[in-house]
Amino acid sequence: MRKSKPKSKQTRRDRHEAEQEEISKLNQWIDSQKPDSGTNPLSLPPLPKDAPIGPLQDDKFSRYSGVTMFKELPLSKRTQDGLKRANFSKMTDIQRASLPHSLCGRDILGAAKTGSGKTLAFIIPIVEKLYKERWGSEDGVGGIIISPTRELAGQLFDVLKTVGKFHNFSAGLLIGGRKEVEMEKEHVNALNILVCTPGRLLQHMDETPNFDCSQLQVLVLDEADRILDVGFKKTLNAIVAQLPKRRQTLLFSATQTKSIQDLARLSLKDPEYISVHEDAETATPNRLQQTAMIVPLEQKLDMLWSFVKAHLNSKILVFLSSCKQVKFVFEAFKKLRPGIPLKCLHGRMKQEKRMGIYSQFCESHSVLFSTDVASRGLDFNKAVDWVVQVDCPDDVASYIHRVGRTARYLAGGRSVLFLMPSEMKMLEKLQTAKIPVQFIKANTKRLQPVSGLLSALLVKYPDMQQLAQRAFITYLRSIHIQKDKEVFDVLKLSIEEFSASLGLPMTPKVRFLNQKIKGKKAFGKSALLESEDSEKEDAAEIPGEKLDIGNFREESVARLKENLEIGDSEEEDGEKGFLQTKNAPNGSEAKTGEIEDLVPATRVLKKKKLKINVHRPVGTRVVFDEEGNTLPPLARVADRKNVDNSSLLDQDKREGYYKNMREQMKHVDKEDKVLDRQRRREKRIKEKMKRKIGSMGLEEDGEGEDDLSGSEGEGRKRKRSKIYFDSDSDNAEMTESKDNVGISTDSISLADQEALALKLLSSMHS
Ligand SMILES: Nc1ncnc2c1ncn2[C@@H]1O[C@H](COP(=O)(O)OP(=O)(O)OP(=O)(O)O)[C@@H](O)[C@H]1O
């Protein structure tokens, strides 16, 4: 905030007195005109035009409840100047409704639609409170704003800097993922306002010497329902335990908590419930056009690719359910070059990178693939044109926040939700929650299949195969751990088709599904299980959920009928041609009854044992070309030269291609097994020989070596014995040479070894 120039003693004294006077007037104004508790300022008429503002005659003051302009509020000149400079003059509804109550010190439980200006509704009271208390650096922490994500905390910090530009407070942004925690510790005690994520705040409370919040005046929870939910429960309880009970508490969200328990945890004192859009016809912004359409799981990427290609001049925010999916789709689409810059954002990225991506997306037309880390609060500078939800949100609240990244303040925006046929219940839930989602159909004529290209990509880039596999597993897991079983049922997913749609040549095994499908027979620890294990952090993105492996009903997996009702009528150019309004009987939104007709019948999936070599990580087989150079995995079965991408777009050819690849994989597997058997046999014989040699007094150390092969002093430098294992081998980790082994294994063939072993054995028995 403002850096003041050195001033003379007299000037400082004058300024101090002027401020004292201003504060005294403000307090009188606030006190004399404060609205009754429980009243709604929005129900009062605005002040008449040209009505005097502030002090009137006879020590009276103008009314500030129900006013429409910031300048009509009892705010300090410094705050007024900050607002003016940022061009904030007219208040939004949530600001009009809450500021008259919060300025007179009341606790607030505020709810208003996304993008409706809640941030100023809590930043202004903090700044004003500290100003009126004449808070200074020696007073320590006076205000804390807690945000669920780092990016949002950064954004709130920027708004605080704007509004507080002419104040003298010190403020700090304390968020995780930054290295400078030690530096923060040195300065944090001198900060007056902290904008932080819960984890970092608690870290300072636990670790920073003399960190003291006992004088806290105002606590704000932005996205309060999120911070109060189970994922942050322990952290928040620990934080609140260290805060004074006597304080003002402001809670804001577009989807506010109504839990009495939550409020009790925060010890709110007779809070004002301010829900400005409670009686509105819709729970989402009026300028937001929302659509939904059926997209089977295996067509999601085709649909997304086609959507991106049809909107190359837009700013698009795409939500997927896990980091791994974000990574895979981002990397894959990037390699396919759709013709628009692509970016990705998820919780596993380094903080600097996250912030960089966030700022870049604010600036340019591009597509941002993201997890729910970008779903709440973020106000991307230049408006987002489209929010695309490729994966269904966890619940209605999550939907509201995701689509709320567009159509902010006075801007318009559009959103589209991909729903699998098994998720149609979500549409009902949205409509019940007053969310006007129009059901549309995609124009399949404009659909650009991408899975063929993906399978070619996976062949070319070995890393992509791992990414695809992880995306596959984490997606299934994310569905598995969803709470709302009415919407999410992993057993209804068309798993093999999904795997193929990611370009995977074979369907990876998924333990939690296979356990039930295959019966009780337990698997050994396979490559797949390892990759599954490594995804656990991804699942941890969903707070409060524990993996409940093996908690499935003993049912067959149902798979959805492939041919879904997707229209194919004539398209126009561009966006309109791509997304079409579903011809619902009433011509607009689909009604609950109609939804059932749209859900295709399901059929029972054969319990099919998928054959893969469980000991071999997919795609790590080392293959050599004729010159002895290593080739990427699968290169042998899918020589790039033989892959005609265009032909892969043809469904029949694609299936043929997969079939061929599978056959060849099986063949390769067979070869592996033969090799493996041979290798084991060699190993057994070698061990036997070693035992015999040992029992004959030939030790496997330097001395024994001398006995057998002569000393180096004789100038005969023994060739190092190297044991090469390809990465498929059980002993793949043994790649280093064993110099001390008395017998060089590469100089003795298997037959020689057997002969030697026999000789040794017979010499022992003779
Ligand atoms: N009084 C105002 N006049 C003009 N613009 C405003 C005003 N108040 C807020 N805005 C602008 O409206 C946009 C949305 O505001 P803000 O981010 O506070 O919304 P929000 O209600 O917190 O949204 P969300 O629920 O998504 O967190 C911002 O760009 C902000 O600058």
GROMACS .gro file of N, CA and C in nm, residues 605-672:
model
  204
  605LEU      N    1  -2.221  -5.600  -2.006
  605LEU     CA    2  -2.088  -5.623  -2.063
  605LEU      C    3  -2.041  -5.762  -2.025
  606LYS      N    4  -1.987  -5.831  -2.123
  606LYS     CA    5  -1.933  -5.964  -2.097
  606LYS      C    6  -1.819  -5.952  -1.998
  607LYS      N    7  -1.816  -6.042  -1.902
  607LYS     CA    8  -1.702  -6.039  -1.810
  607LYS      C    9  -1.581  -6.089  -1.884
  608LYS      N   10  -1.503  -5.997  -1.927
  608LYS     CA   11  -1.396  -6.036  -2.017
  608LYS      C   12  -1.262  -6.020  -1.949
  609LYS      N   13  -1.182  -6.125  -1.955
  609LYS     CA   14  -1.050  -6.116  -1.895
  609LYS      C   15  -0.957  -6.048  -1.995
  610LEU      N   16  -0.901  -5.939  -1.954
  610LEU     CA   17  -0.813  -5.866  -2.045
  610LEU      C   18  -0.673  -5.917  -2.027
  611LYS      N   19  -0.613  -5.958  -2.138
  611LYS     CA   20  -0.481  -6.019  -2.124
  611LYS      C   21  -0.372  -5.916  -2.144
  612ILE      N   22  -0.301  -5.890  -2.038
  612ILE     CA   23  -0.178  -5.814  -2.057
  612ILE      C   24  -0.073  -5.870  -1.963
  613ASN      N   25   0.048  -5.846  -1.996
  613ASN     CA   26   0.155  -5.895  -1.912
  613ASN      C   27   0.164  -5.806  -1.790
  614VAL      N   28   0.121  -5.859  -1.676
  614VAL     CA   29   0.112  -5.774  -1.558
  614VAL      C   30   0.247  -5.737  -1.500
  615HIS      N   31   0.351  -5.804  -1.546
  615HIS     CA   32   0.482  -5.771  -1.489
  615HIS      C   33   0.554  -5.664  -1.569
  616ARG      N   34   0.494  -5.623  -1.676
  616ARG     CA   35   0.568  -5.533  -1.764
  616ARG      C   36   0.498  -5.399  -1.774
  617PRO      N   37   0.570  -5.291  -1.738
  617PRO     CA   38   0.507  -5.160  -1.758
  617PRO      C   39   0.479  -5.140  -1.905
  618VAL      N   40   0.361  -5.100  -1.937
  618VAL     CA   41   0.325  -5.084  -2.077
  618VAL      C   42   0.416  -4.983  -2.144
  619GLY      N   43   0.463  -5.018  -2.259
  619GLY     CA   44   0.538  -4.921  -2.338
  619GLY      C   45   0.682  -4.907  -2.300
  620THR      N   46   0.735  -4.999  -2.218
  620THR     CA   47   0.875  -4.982  -2.180
  620THR      C   48   0.963  -5.091  -2.241
  621ARG      N   49   0.905  -5.171  -2.327
  621ARG     CA   50   0.984  -5.275  -2.391
  621ARG      C   51   1.090  -5.209  -2.480
  622VAL      N   52   1.215  -5.256  -2.465
  622VAL     CA   53   1.321  -5.197  -2.546
  622VAL      C   54   1.331  -5.274  -2.677
  623VAL      N   55   1.324  -5.203  -2.785
  623VAL     CA   56   1.333  -5.265  -2.917
  623VAL      C   57   1.450  -5.201  -2.989
  624PHE      N   58   1.524  -5.282  -3.065
  624PHE     CA   59   1.641  -5.230  -3.135
  624PHE      C   60   1.617  -5.233  -3.285
  625ASP      N   61   1.673  -5.138  -3.355
  625ASP     CA   62   1.663  -5.144  -3.501
  625ASP      C   63   1.783  -5.223  -3.555
  626GLU      N   64   1.793  -5.228  -3.687
  626GLU     CA   65   1.895  -5.314  -3.743
  626GLU      C   66   2.037  -5.269  -3.706
  627GLU      N   67   2.053  -5.140  -3.681
  627GLU     CA   68   2.186  -5.093  -3.646
  627GLU      C   69   2.213  -5.098  -3.497
  628GLY      N   70   2.120  -5.156  -3.423
  628GLY     CA   71   2.141  -5.169  -3.279
  628GLY      C   72   2.097  -5.050  -3.198
  629ASN      N   73   2.030  -4.952  -3.263
  629ASN     CA   74   1.980  -4.837  -3.188
  629ASN      C   75   1.847  -4.874  -3.124
  630THR      N   76   1.823  -4.815  -3.006
  630THR     CA   77   1.696  -4.846  -2.942
  630THR      C   78   1.585  -4.768  -3.010
  631LEU      N   79   1.470  -4.830  -3.019
  631LEU     CA   80   1.353  -4.765  -3.078
  631LEU      C   81   1.250  -4.745  -2.968
  632PRO      N   82   1.161  -4.651  -2.987
  632PRO     CA   83   1.059  -4.632  -2.883
  632PRO      C   84   0.972  -4.755  -2.869
  633PRO      N   85   0.912  -4.773  -2.752
  633PRO     CA   86   0.825  -4.886  -2.731
  633PRO      C   87   0.717  -4.892  -2.838
  634LEU      N   88   0.680  -5.007  -2.874
  634LEU     CA   89   0.573  -5.032  -2.971
  634LEU      C   90   0.611  -4.995  -3.113
  635ALA      N   91   0.735  -4.946  -3.129
  635ALA     CA   92   0.773  -4.903  -3.263
  635ALA      C   93   0.770  -5.020  -3.359
  636ARG      N   94   0.802  -5.139  -3.304
  636ARG     CA   95   0.807  -5.255  -3.390
  636ARG      C   96   0.667  -5.290  -3.441
  637VAL      N   97   0.570  -5.277  -3.354
  637VAL     CA   98   0.435  -5.316  -3.397
  637VAL      C   99   0.363  -5.204  -3.468
  638ALA      N  100   0.413  -5.087  -3.457
  638ALA     CA  101   0.344  -4.978  -3.527
  638ALA      C  102   0.445  -4.883  -3.585
  639ASP      N  103   0.511  -4.930  -3.688
  639ASP     CA  104   0.608  -4.844  -3.754
  639ASP      C  105   0.538  -4.718  -3.801
  640ARG      N  106   0.594  -4.605  -3.766
  640ARG     CA  107   0.530  -4.477  -3.797
  640ARG      C  108   0.498  -4.465  -3.946
  641LYS      N  109   0.591  -4.518  -4.026
  641LYS     CA  110   0.571  -4.506  -4.171
  641LYS      C  111   0.442  -4.575  -4.215
  642ASN      N  112   0.407  -4.679  -4.138
  642ASN     CA  113   0.289  -4.754  -4.178
  642ASN      C  114   0.160  -4.698  -4.122
  643VAL      N  115   0.173  -4.595  -4.039
  643VAL     CA  116   0.052  -4.540  -3.979
  643VAL      C  117   0.001  -4.425  -4.064
  644ASP      N  118  -0.109  -4.450  -4.127
  644ASP     CA  119  -0.169  -4.343  -4.205
  644ASP      C  120  -0.279  -4.281  -4.121
  645ASN      N  121  -0.251  -4.161  -4.069
  645ASN     CA  122  -0.345  -4.099  -3.975
  645ASN      C  123  -0.483  -4.084  -4.033
  646SER      N  124  -0.488  -4.047  -4.157
  646SER     CA  125  -0.619  -4.023  -4.213
  646SER      C  126  -0.700  -4.151  -4.215
  647SER      N  127  -0.630  -4.262  -4.241
  647SER     CA  128  -0.704  -4.387  -4.245
  647SER      C  129  -0.755  -4.424  -4.107
  648LEU      N  130  -0.688  -4.372  -4.002
  648LEU     CA  131  -0.731  -4.406  -3.867
  648LEU      C  132  -0.864  -4.341  -3.832
  649LEU      N  133  -0.898  -4.240  -3.909
  649LEU     CA  134  -1.024  -4.173  -3.881
  649LEU      C  135  -1.141  -4.259  -3.924
  650ASP      N  136  -1.115  -4.353  -4.011
  650ASP     CA  137  -1.221  -4.441  -4.054
  650ASP      C  138  -1.242  -4.546  -3.944
  651GLN      N  139  -1.363  -4.556  -3.897
  651GLN     CA  140  -1.392  -4.642  -3.782
  651GLN      C  141  -1.346  -4.787  -3.805
  652ASP      N  142  -1.381  -4.841  -3.925
  652ASP     CA  143  -1.347  -4.981  -3.952
  652ASP      C  144  -1.196  -5.001  -3.953
  653LYS      N  145  -1.132  -4.907  -4.024
  653LYS     CA  146  -0.987  -4.921  -4.035
  653LYS      C  147  -0.922  -4.907  -3.898
  654ARG      N  148  -0.981  -4.820  -3.819
  654ARG     CA  149  -0.924  -4.796  -3.687
  654ARG      C  150  -0.933  -4.924  -3.603
  655GLU      N  151  -1.053  -4.986  -3.611
  655GLU     CA  152  -1.070  -5.107  -3.533
  655GLU      C  153  -0.975  -5.215  -3.581
  656GLY      N  154  -0.959  -5.220  -3.715
  656GLY     CA  155  -0.867  -5.317  -3.773
  656GLY      C  156  -0.725  -5.293  -3.722
  657TYR      N  157  -0.693  -5.166  -3.717
  657TYR     CA  158  -0.559  -5.126  -3.672
  657TYR      C  159  -0.535  -5.169  -3.527
  658TYR      N  160  -0.637  -5.144  -3.445
  658TYR     CA  161  -0.624  -5.185  -3.304
  658TYR      C  162  -0.611  -5.336  -3.293
  659LYS      N  163  -0.693  -5.405  -3.375
  659LYS     CA  164  -0.693  -5.551  -3.368
  659LYS      C  165  -0.553  -5.602  -3.403
  660ASN      N  166  -0.503  -5.543  -3.510
  660ASN     CA  167  -0.371  -5.581  -3.554
  660ASN      C  168  -0.267  -5.556  -3.445
  661MET      N  169  -0.277  -5.440  -3.385
  661MET     CA  170  -0.180  -5.406  -3.279
  661MET      C  171  -0.191  -5.504  -3.163
  662ARG      N  172  -0.317  -5.539  -3.131
  662ARG     CA  173  -0.336  -5.632  -3.019
  662ARG      C  174  -0.274  -5.767  -3.050
  663GLU      N  175  -0.297  -5.814  -3.174
  663GLU     CA  176  -0.241  -5.943  -3.216
  663GLU      C  177  -0.090  -5.940  -3.201
  664GLN      N  178  -0.034  -5.831  -3.250
  664GLN     CA  179   0.112  -5.824  -3.247
  664GLN      C  180   0.164  -5.812  -3.104
  665MET      N  181   0.088  -5.743  -3.023
  665MET     CA  182   0.127  -5.733  -2.881
  665MET      C  183   0.127  -5.872  -2.818
  666LYS      N  184   0.025  -5.951  -2.854
  666LYS     CA  185   0.016  -6.086  -2.798
  666LYS      C  186   0.139  -6.166  -2.839
  667HIS      N  187   0.174  -6.148  -2.966
  667HIS     CA  188   0.288  -6.219  -3.018
  667HIS      C  189   0.415  -6.179  -2.941
  668VAL      N  190   0.427  -6.050  -2.922
  668VAL     CA  191   0.543  -5.999  -2.849
  668VAL      C  192   0.544  -6.054  -2.707
  669ASP      N  193   0.426  -6.062  -2.649
  669ASP     CA  194   0.412  -6.118  -2.514
  669ASP      C  195   0.464  -6.261  -2.509
  670LYS      N  196   0.424  -6.338  -2.611
  670LYS     CA  197   0.466  -6.479  -2.617
  670LYS      C  198   0.618  -6.487  -2.620
  671GLU      N  199   0.675  -6.406  -2.708
  671GLU     CA  200   0.821  -6.405  -2.719
  671GLU      C  201   0.885  -6.371  -2.585
  672ASP      N  202   0.824  -6.275  -2.520
  672ASP     CA  203   0.875  -6.233  -2.389
  672ASP      C  204   0.879  -6.351  -2.294
   0.00000   0.00000   0.00000
